[in-house]
């Protein structure tokens, strides 16, 4: 009997020890979980604070970025420090009087990328592909707004590899391709592309044959960009990506856009063909708040042809934040002097 009582006491004691141990283990586990939960709550609270603390970046990027002030200021500092070097040493890139003697140095020394972002190549390697900034953000913006992103592709020569890559990567987007010189019977576009035999010019209804000669297709039209957007019902929209590859005619296109003071683009992907005319084009874009996100040579003619990607921030970003931008100032003074 005493053995059984002793055995029961022993079992009870062991049970108490096990229970206490389990309690300690449970308290330790919950304590660790509680700490993790607290840290998660703090992180979430910090994230919320950051989300509410991005007014400056939202304003200065026209709603494209929402970043903490410290991150945004670091970006602006890079932009500000890069600005004096964009015209190269002795500022020759922005001075036509000095340019001809140093034309071979133009691309190696002038207008380098100045704004970091998540760059992604859409399209094939080599000619045809372009580098786009923050693809996922554009997709999310389209989903959040329940409105498709808008892509204009000017100049195709029957090559739709860029548009195909955009459609595969960004199915939320509407794609419009413009080329008044392409025979759609010989080079039919994919069904998800709205192809129009139109070109962009400074005045409506110019005869395409005056510009393209015999290459102008039957039914081709020339319009101002404002007119194109009105005809397509896009007057209240922003063009998320404007891809332009028109074999040297880009300077006339942007001269016309500048004269019309109309740059309704978030990103511009462009091949530049002539260094002598590229300085003023950069000045146009900087005056409208565009920064360079990517640059690469066309290795077939690396001294003449370069691909650039631009992203628009606030239209006053260089005036208000970079302050005295030497690119705009030098090119403006040189154009006025000439």
mmCIF file of C-alpha atoms in Angstrom:
data_model
loop_
_atom_site.group_PDB
_atom_site.id
_atom_site.type_symbol
_atom_site.label_atom_id
_atom_site.label_comp_id
_atom_site.label_asym_id
_atom_site.label_seq_id
_atom_site.Cartn_x
_atom_site.Cartn_y
_atom_site.Cartn_z
ATOM 1 C CA UNK A 1 0.000 0.000 0.000
ATOM 2 C CA UNK A 2 2.755 2.417 0.980
ATOM 3 C CA UNK A 3 4.549 1.445 -2.244
ATOM 4 C CA UNK A 4 1.512 2.377 -4.285
ATOM 5 C CA UNK A 5 1.113 5.678 -2.424
ATOM 6 C CA UNK A 6 4.776 6.435 -2.913
ATOM 7 C CA UNK A 7 4.521 5.488 -6.554
ATOM 8 C CA UNK A 8 1.518 7.782 -6.986
ATOM 9 C CA UNK A 9 3.334 10.641 -5.256
ATOM 10 C CA UNK A 10 6.308 10.086 -7.510
ATOM 11 C CA UNK A 11 4.114 10.105 -10.617
ATOM 12 C CA UNK A 12 2.396 13.256 -9.407
ATOM 13 C CA UNK A 13 5.732 14.927 -8.782
ATOM 14 C CA UNK A 14 6.990 13.933 -12.226
ATOM 15 C CA UNK A 15 3.727 15.205 -13.714
ATOM 16 C CA UNK A 16 4.152 18.504 -11.935
ATOM 17 C CA UNK A 17 7.702 18.794 -13.228
ATOM 18 C CA UNK A 18 6.592 17.953 -16.765
ATOM 19 C CA UNK A 19 3.700 20.372 -16.519
ATOM 20 C CA UNK A 20 5.921 23.131 -15.234
ATOM 21 C CA UNK A 21 8.431 22.423 -17.970
ATOM 22 C CA UNK A 22 5.740 22.458 -20.572
ATOM 23 C CA UNK A 23 4.446 25.704 -19.133
ATOM 24 C CA UNK A 24 7.895 27.217 -19.304
ATOM 25 C CA UNK A 25 8.276 25.992 -22.856
ATOM 26 C CA UNK A 26 4.887 27.393 -23.759
ATOM 27 C CA UNK A 27 5.697 30.717 -22.118
ATOM 28 C CA UNK A 28 9.055 30.806 -23.924
ATOM 29 C CA UNK A 29 7.432 29.968 -27.261
ATOM 30 C CA UNK A 30 4.712 32.558 -26.824
ATOM 31 C CA UNK A 31 7.269 35.057 -25.673
ATOM 32 C CA UNK A 32 9.294 34.499 -28.863
ATOM 33 C CA UNK A 33 6.141 34.629 -30.980
ATOM 34 C CA UNK A 34 5.061 37.767 -29.208
ATOM 35 C CA UNK A 35 8.418 39.370 -29.929
ATOM 36 C CA UNK A 36 8.122 38.442 -33.602
ATOM 37 C CA UNK A 37 4.577 39.784 -33.680
ATOM 38 C CA UNK A 38 5.690 43.010 -32.056
ATOM 39 C CA UNK A 39 8.492 43.410 -34.554
ATOM 40 C CA UNK A 40 6.086 42.703 -37.387
ATOM 41 C CA UNK A 41 3.684 45.253 -35.975
ATOM 42 C CA UNK A 42 6.471 47.804 -35.677
ATOM 43 C CA UNK A 43 7.564 47.086 -39.244
ATOM 44 C CA UNK A 44 4.012 47.399 -40.460
ATOM 45 C CA UNK A 45 3.653 50.642 -38.572
ATOM 46 C CA UNK A 46 6.904 51.900 -40.084
ATOM 47 C CA UNK A 47 5.689 50.896 -43.516
ATOM 48 C CA UNK A 48 2.507 52.830 -42.945
ATOM 49 C CA UNK A 49 4.485 55.812 -41.744
ATOM 50 C CA UNK A 50 6.663 55.587 -44.836
ATOM 51 C CA UNK A 51 3.595 55.369 -47.020
ATOM 52 C CA UNK A 52 2.297 58.573 -45.489
ATOM 53 C CA UNK A 53 5.750 60.097 -45.585
ATOM 54 C CA UNK A 54 6.156 60.123 -49.371
ATOM 55 C CA UNK A 55 4.398 63.355 -50.242
ATOM 56 C CA UNK A 56 7.563 64.904 -51.640
ATOM 57 C CA UNK A 57 8.400 62.017 -53.967
ATOM 58 C CA UNK A 58 4.790 61.760 -55.116
ATOM 59 C CA UNK A 59 4.698 65.452 -55.957
ATOM 60 C CA UNK A 60 8.113 65.579 -57.595
ATOM 61 C CA UNK A 61 7.524 62.479 -59.718
ATOM 62 C CA UNK A 62 3.946 63.290 -60.729
ATOM 63 C CA UNK A 63 2.732 60.305 -58.746
ATOM 64 C CA UNK A 64 5.172 57.711 -60.109
ATOM 65 C CA UNK A 65 7.235 57.195 -56.931
ATOM 66 C CA UNK A 66 6.260 56.846 -53.287
ATOM 67 C CA UNK A 67 9.537 56.787 -51.343
ATOM 68 C CA UNK A 68 10.766 57.974 -47.984
ATOM 69 C CA UNK A 69 12.200 61.481 -48.071
ATOM 70 C CA UNK A 70 15.721 60.234 -47.320
ATOM 71 C CA UNK A 71 15.659 57.844 -50.295
ATOM 72 C CA UNK A 72 14.186 60.478 -52.551
ATOM 73 C CA UNK A 73 16.727 63.094 -51.510
ATOM 74 C CA UNK A 74 19.533 60.640 -52.289
ATOM 75 C CA UNK A 75 18.141 60.229 -55.809
ATOM 76 C CA UNK A 76 17.896 63.983 -56.298
ATOM 77 C CA UNK A 77 21.453 64.433 -55.028
ATOM 78 C CA UNK A 78 22.749 62.029 -57.682
ATOM 79 C CA UNK A 79 20.772 63.904 -60.328
ATOM 80 C CA UNK A 80 22.111 67.258 -59.122
ATOM 81 C CA UNK A 81 25.747 66.099 -59.019
ATOM 82 C CA UNK A 82 25.520 64.495 -62.450
ATOM 83 C CA UNK A 83 24.032 67.572 -64.162
ATOM 84 C CA UNK A 84 27.263 69.612 -64.634
ATOM 85 C CA UNK A 85 28.913 66.654 -66.376
ATOM 86 C CA UNK A 86 26.146 65.891 -68.853
ATOM 87 C CA UNK A 87 27.608 68.328 -71.396
ATOM 88 C CA UNK A 88 31.051 66.722 -71.173
ATOM 89 C CA UNK A 89 34.374 68.378 -70.416
ATOM 90 C CA UNK A 90 34.525 71.967 -71.645
ATOM 91 C CA UNK A 91 30.739 71.617 -72.133
ATOM 92 C CA UNK A 92 31.324 70.744 -75.796
ATOM 93 C CA UNK A 93 28.312 68.416 -76.016
ATOM 94 C CA UNK A 94 25.974 71.385 -75.706
ATOM 95 C CA UNK A 95 27.946 73.836 -77.823
ATOM 96 C CA UNK A 96 27.599 73.500 -81.612
ATOM 97 C CA UNK A 97 30.727 75.614 -82.101
ATOM 98 C CA UNK A 98 32.830 72.949 -80.364
ATOM 99 C CA UNK A 99 30.880 69.896 -81.429
ATOM 100 C CA UNK A 100 32.136 69.144 -84.945
ATOM 101 C CA UNK A 101 35.763 68.866 -83.880
ATOM 102 C CA UNK A 102 34.875 66.339 -81.177
ATOM 103 C CA UNK A 103 31.965 64.494 -82.724
ATOM 104 C CA UNK A 104 33.564 61.082 -82.092
ATOM 105 C CA UNK A 105 33.593 61.835 -78.350
ATOM 106 C CA UNK A 106 29.945 62.793 -78.154
ATOM 107 C CA UNK A 107 28.389 59.515 -77.031
ATOM 108 C CA UNK A 108 31.277 58.389 -74.785
ATOM 109 C CA UNK A 109 31.188 61.674 -72.843
ATOM 110 C CA UNK A 110 27.711 63.138 -73.122
ATOM 111 C CA UNK A 111 24.360 62.468 -71.495
ATOM 112 C CA UNK A 112 24.898 59.403 -69.372
ATOM 113 C CA UNK A 113 22.185 57.631 -67.335
ATOM 114 C CA UNK A 114 21.393 59.703 -64.265
ATOM 115 C CA UNK A 115 18.405 58.023 -62.635
ATOM 116 C CA UNK A 116 18.449 54.465 -61.221
ATOM 117 C CA UNK A 117 15.360 52.313 -61.598
ATOM 118 C CA UNK A 118 14.407 48.681 -62.171
ATOM 119 C CA UNK A 119 15.385 48.325 -65.822
ATOM 120 C CA UNK A 120 14.085 45.469 -67.938
ATOM 121 C CA UNK A 121 14.701 44.766 -71.607
ATOM 122 C CA UNK A 122 11.611 44.066 -73.690
ATOM 123 C CA UNK A 123 12.160 42.719 -77.168
ATOM 124 C CA UNK A 124 14.929 40.838 -78.845
ATOM 125 C CA UNK A 125 18.632 41.302 -78.254
ATOM 126 C CA UNK A 126 20.145 43.814 -80.646
ATOM 127 C CA UNK A 127 18.060 46.139 -82.779
ATOM 128 C CA UNK A 128 14.373 46.178 -81.842
ATOM 129 C CA UNK A 129 14.512 45.625 -78.081
ATOM 130 C CA UNK A 130 14.159 48.513 -75.617
ATOM 131 C CA UNK A 131 14.827 49.021 -71.911
ATOM 132 C CA UNK A 132 11.804 49.882 -69.772
ATOM 133 C CA UNK A 133 11.750 51.212 -66.208
ATOM 134 C CA UNK A 134 9.628 49.717 -63.408
ATOM 135 C CA UNK A 135 7.521 47.295 -65.447
ATOM 136 C CA UNK A 136 5.802 45.763 -62.426
ATOM 137 C CA UNK A 137 4.842 49.167 -61.079
ATOM 138 C CA UNK A 138 3.134 50.072 -64.350
ATOM 139 C CA UNK A 139 1.268 46.771 -64.309
ATOM 140 C CA UNK A 140 0.139 47.326 -60.727
ATOM 141 C CA UNK A 141 -0.957 50.890 -61.500
ATOM 142 C CA UNK A 142 -3.071 49.561 -64.371
ATOM 143 C CA UNK A 143 -4.690 46.968 -62.121
ATOM 144 C CA UNK A 144 -5.288 49.438 -59.296
ATOM 145 C CA UNK A 145 -6.853 52.025 -61.595
ATOM 146 C CA UNK A 146 -8.800 49.390 -63.553
ATOM 147 C CA UNK A 147 -7.532 51.122 -66.675
ATOM 148 C CA UNK A 148 -5.075 49.633 -69.192
ATOM 149 C CA UNK A 149 -1.649 51.138 -69.590
ATOM 150 C CA UNK A 150 -1.096 52.794 -72.966
ATOM 151 C CA UNK A 151 1.747 52.048 -75.377
ATOM 152 C CA UNK A 152 2.479 54.027 -78.557
ATOM 153 C CA UNK A 153 5.104 52.534 -80.871
ATOM 154 C CA UNK A 154 6.152 54.917 -83.649
ATOM 155 C CA UNK A 155 8.037 53.252 -86.507
ATOM 156 C CA UNK A 156 8.044 49.483 -86.933
ATOM 157 C CA UNK A 157 9.330 48.625 -90.413
ATOM 158 C CA UNK A 158 7.233 45.484 -90.074
ATOM 159 C CA UNK A 159 9.122 44.323 -86.974
ATOM 160 C CA UNK A 160 6.754 43.757 -84.043
ATOM 161 C CA UNK A 161 9.186 42.065 -81.658
ATOM 162 C CA UNK A 162 8.999 44.914 -79.145
ATOM 163 C CA UNK A 163 5.220 44.911 -79.152
ATOM 164 C CA UNK A 164 5.166 41.125 -78.801
ATOM 165 C CA UNK A 165 7.435 41.308 -75.760
ATOM 166 C CA UNK A 166 5.339 44.082 -74.224
ATOM 167 C CA UNK A 167 2.155 42.082 -74.695
ATOM 168 C CA UNK A 168 3.708 38.984 -73.124
ATOM 169 C CA UNK A 169 5.155 40.888 -70.158
ATOM 170 C CA UNK A 170 2.456 43.541 -69.726
ATOM 171 C CA UNK A 171 -0.877 42.066 -70.828
ATOM 172 C CA UNK A 172 -2.623 44.934 -69.023
ATOM 173 C CA UNK A 173 -1.520 47.361 -71.771
ATOM 174 C CA UNK A 174 -3.127 48.562 -74.982
ATOM 175 C CA UNK A 175 -0.631 48.726 -77.846
ATOM 176 C CA UNK A 176 -0.861 51.095 -80.814
ATOM 177 C CA UNK A 177 1.736 50.929 -83.581
ATOM 178 C CA UNK A 178 2.106 53.711 -86.150
ATOM 179 C CA UNK A 179 3.955 53.499 -89.449
ATOM 180 C CA UNK A 180 2.826 55.059 -92.750
ATOM 181 C CA UNK A 181 5.401 53.064 -94.739
ATOM 182 C CA UNK A 182 4.502 49.466 -93.816
ATOM 183 C CA UNK A 183 2.530 47.188 -96.109
ATOM 184 C CA UNK A 184 0.259 45.395 -93.658
ATOM 185 C CA UNK A 185 -0.492 42.651 -96.163
ATOM 186 C CA UNK A 186 3.171 41.681 -96.332
ATOM 187 C CA UNK A 187 3.854 42.379 -92.655
ATOM 188 C CA UNK A 188 0.609 41.812 -90.754
ATOM 189 C CA UNK A 189 0.675 42.788 -87.074
ATOM 190 C CA UNK A 190 -0.447 40.403 -84.319
ATOM 191 C CA UNK A 191 -4.144 40.699 -83.443
ATOM 192 C CA UNK A 192 -3.500 42.402 -80.094
ATOM 193 C CA UNK A 193 -1.811 45.370 -81.829
ATOM 194 C CA UNK A 194 -3.876 48.231 -83.196
ATOM 195 C CA UNK A 195 -1.861 49.193 -86.286
ATOM 196 C CA UNK A 196 -2.431 52.553 -87.954
ATOM 197 C CA UNK A 197 -0.701 53.850 -91.126
ATOM 198 C CA UNK A 198 -0.210 57.239 -89.512
ATOM 199 C CA UNK A 199 2.814 59.398 -88.832
ATOM 200 C CA UNK A 200 3.380 62.249 -86.393
ATOM 201 C CA UNK A 201 4.142 65.726 -87.725
ATOM 202 C CA UNK A 202 3.708 69.377 -86.754
ATOM 203 C CA UNK A 203 0.547 69.927 -88.818
ATOM 204 C CA UNK A 204 -2.451 67.814 -89.676
ATOM 205 C CA UNK A 205 -3.144 66.342 -93.090
ATOM 206 C CA UNK A 206 0.273 66.818 -94.649
ATOM 207 C CA UNK A 207 0.670 64.567 -97.674
ATOM 208 C CA UNK A 208 2.786 61.590 -96.498
ATOM 209 C CA UNK A 209 4.346 61.379 -99.967
ATOM 210 C CA UNK A 210 6.010 64.738 -99.333
ATOM 211 C CA UNK A 211 7.872 63.135 -96.423
ATOM 212 C CA UNK A 212 8.250 59.486 -97.383
ATOM 213 C CA UNK A 213 7.983 59.604 -101.147
ATOM 214 C CA UNK A 214 7.081 56.302 -102.787
ATOM 215 C CA UNK A 215 7.419 54.496 -99.434
ATOM 216 C CA UNK A 216 4.180 56.062 -98.194
ATOM 217 C CA UNK A 217 1.420 53.458 -98.209
ATOM 218 C CA UNK A 218 -2.023 54.024 -99.640
ATOM 219 C CA UNK A 219 -4.271 55.409 -96.929
ATOM 220 C CA UNK A 220 -1.356 56.827 -94.915
ATOM 221 C CA UNK A 221 -2.050 59.963 -92.872
ATOM 222 C CA UNK A 222 0.033 62.548 -91.039
ATOM 223 C CA UNK A 223 -1.272 64.150 -87.851
ATOM 224 C CA UNK A 224 -0.161 66.106 -84.850
ATOM 225 C CA UNK A 225 0.114 63.967 -81.725
ATOM 226 C CA UNK A 226 -2.744 65.898 -80.130
ATOM 227 C CA UNK A 227 -4.946 64.995 -83.081
ATOM 228 C CA UNK A 228 -3.974 61.323 -82.945
ATOM 229 C CA UNK A 229 -4.832 61.121 -79.264
ATOM 230 C CA UNK A 230 -8.152 62.854 -79.892
ATOM 231 C CA UNK A 231 -9.049 60.527 -82.777
ATOM 232 C CA UNK A 232 -8.256 57.498 -80.612
ATOM 233 C CA UNK A 233 -10.124 58.816 -77.563
ATOM 234 C CA UNK A 234 -6.941 59.223 -75.514
ATOM 235 C CA UNK A 235 -7.039 62.957 -74.766
ATOM 236 C CA UNK A 236 -7.504 62.373 -71.034
ATOM 237 C CA UNK A 237 -4.780 59.718 -70.820
ATOM 238 C CA UNK A 238 -1.040 59.576 -70.425
ATOM 239 C CA UNK A 239 1.069 57.504 -72.827
ATOM 240 C CA UNK A 240 2.916 55.181 -70.461
ATOM 241 C CA UNK A 241 5.543 54.181 -73.050
ATOM 242 C CA UNK A 242 6.345 56.081 -76.237
ATOM 243 C CA UNK A 243 8.708 53.997 -78.345
ATOM 244 C CA UNK A 244 10.145 55.811 -81.351
ATOM 245 C CA UNK A 245 12.560 54.479 -83.951
ATOM 246 C CA UNK A 246 12.142 56.494 -87.146
ATOM 247 C CA UNK A 247 15.638 56.486 -88.660
ATOM 248 C CA UNK A 248 16.641 60.081 -88.018
ATOM 249 C CA UNK A 249 13.211 61.720 -88.187
ATOM 250 C CA UNK A 250 12.981 61.787 -84.391
ATOM 251 C CA UNK A 251 14.453 65.297 -84.289
ATOM 252 C CA UNK A 252 11.653 66.718 -86.430
ATOM 253 C CA UNK A 253 9.076 64.862 -84.343
ATOM 254 C CA UNK A 254 10.416 66.350 -81.112
ATOM 255 C CA UNK A 255 10.848 69.806 -82.644
ATOM 256 C CA UNK A 256 7.134 69.682 -83.420
ATOM 257 C CA UNK A 257 6.249 68.379 -79.952
ATOM 258 C CA UNK A 258 8.335 71.107 -78.359
ATOM 259 C CA UNK A 259 6.707 73.790 -80.531
ATOM 260 C CA UNK A 260 3.320 72.439 -79.447
ATOM 261 C CA UNK A 261 4.553 72.162 -75.823
ATOM 262 C CA UNK A 262 3.072 68.673 -75.691
ATOM 263 C CA UNK A 263 4.898 65.770 -74.038
ATOM 264 C CA UNK A 264 2.164 63.475 -72.624
ATOM 265 C CA UNK A 265 4.586 60.606 -71.972
ATOM 266 C CA UNK A 266 5.754 58.812 -68.848
ATOM 267 C CA UNK A 267 8.591 56.956 -70.600
ATOM 268 C CA UNK A 268 10.302 57.552 -73.933
ATOM 269 C CA UNK A 269 12.374 54.826 -75.608
ATOM 270 C CA UNK A 270 14.249 56.270 -78.551
ATOM 271 C CA UNK A 271 17.092 55.614 -80.946
ATOM 272 C CA UNK A 272 19.101 58.782 -81.676
ATOM 273 C CA UNK A 273 20.845 58.944 -85.037
ATOM 274 C CA UNK A 274 22.794 62.198 -85.201
ATOM 275 C CA UNK A 275 24.897 63.632 -82.340
ATOM 276 C CA UNK A 276 24.853 67.127 -83.841
ATOM 277 C CA UNK A 277 21.109 67.370 -83.235
ATOM 278 C CA UNK A 278 20.844 65.395 -80.000
ATOM 279 C CA UNK A 279 21.793 68.197 -77.597
ATOM 280 C CA UNK A 280 18.653 70.287 -78.210
ATOM 281 C CA UNK A 281 16.491 67.162 -77.982
ATOM 282 C CA UNK A 282 17.953 66.412 -74.543
ATOM 283 C CA UNK A 283 17.240 70.000 -73.541
ATOM 284 C CA UNK A 284 13.607 69.703 -74.665
ATOM 285 C CA UNK A 285 13.165 66.603 -72.554
ATOM 286 C CA UNK A 286 14.904 68.025 -69.485
ATOM 287 C CA UNK A 287 12.676 71.092 -69.604
ATOM 288 C CA UNK A 288 9.712 68.724 -69.382
ATOM 289 C CA UNK A 289 11.172 66.730 -66.475
ATOM 290 C CA UNK A 290 12.625 63.677 -68.244
ATOM 291 C CA UNK A 291 15.653 61.901 -66.780
ATOM 292 C CA UNK A 292 17.886 59.331 -68.473
ATOM 293 C CA UNK A 293 17.459 55.812 -67.110
ATOM 294 C CA UNK A 294 19.408 53.824 -69.691
ATOM 295 C CA UNK A 295 21.737 54.220 -72.656
ATOM 296 C CA UNK A 296 23.390 51.751 -75.007
ATOM 297 C CA UNK A 297 25.169 52.046 -78.353
ATOM 298 C CA UNK A 298 23.952 50.419 -81.504
ATOM 299 C CA UNK A 299 27.112 48.448 -82.126
ATOM 300 C CA UNK A 300 26.559 48.446 -85.883
ATOM 301 C CA UNK A 301 27.257 52.212 -85.876
ATOM 302 C CA UNK A 302 28.271 52.993 -82.328
ATOM 303 C CA UNK A 303 29.550 56.525 -83.067
ATOM 304 C CA UNK A 304 26.261 57.607 -84.623
ATOM 305 C CA UNK A 305 23.458 55.530 -83.145
ATOM 306 C CA UNK A 306 22.517 55.251 -79.502
ATOM 307 C CA UNK A 307 19.439 53.949 -77.717
ATOM 308 C CA UNK A 308 18.119 56.026 -74.817
ATOM 309 C CA UNK A 309 15.402 55.454 -72.238
ATOM 310 C CA UNK A 310 13.827 58.427 -70.456
ATOM 311 C CA UNK A 311 11.433 58.642 -67.502
ATOM 312 C CA UNK A 312 9.355 61.708 -66.714
ATOM 313 C CA UNK A 313 9.325 63.063 -63.186
ATOM 314 C CA UNK A 314 7.793 66.411 -62.293
ATOM 315 C CA UNK A 315 8.014 68.835 -65.189
ATOM 316 C CA UNK A 316 9.731 71.290 -62.861
ATOM 317 C CA UNK A 317 12.253 68.825 -61.403
ATOM 318 C CA UNK A 318 15.322 70.420 -63.010
ATOM 319 C CA UNK A 319 14.173 73.971 -62.395
ATOM 320 C CA UNK A 320 13.092 73.483 -58.777
ATOM 321 C CA UNK A 321 15.428 70.759 -57.509
ATOM 322 C CA UNK A 322 18.520 70.638 -59.721
ATOM 323 C CA UNK A 323 18.342 74.440 -59.893
ATOM 324 C CA UNK A 324 20.807 75.783 -62.472
ATOM 325 C CA UNK A 325 20.840 73.001 -65.031
ATOM 326 C CA UNK A 326 23.785 73.618 -67.357
ATOM 327 C CA UNK A 327 22.317 71.495 -70.150
ATOM 328 C CA UNK A 328 19.236 73.639 -70.542
ATOM 329 C CA UNK A 329 21.118 76.884 -69.943
ATOM 330 C CA UNK A 330 23.971 76.172 -72.390
ATOM 331 C CA UNK A 331 21.837 74.814 -75.193
ATOM 332 C CA UNK A 332 19.327 77.621 -74.854
ATOM 333 C CA UNK A 333 22.051 80.279 -74.962
ATOM 334 C CA UNK A 334 23.763 78.616 -77.926
ATOM 335 C CA UNK A 335 20.529 78.286 -79.879
ATOM 336 C CA UNK A 336 19.718 81.930 -79.155
ATOM 337 C CA UNK A 337 23.202 83.015 -80.205
ATOM 338 C CA UNK A 338 23.022 81.093 -83.468
#
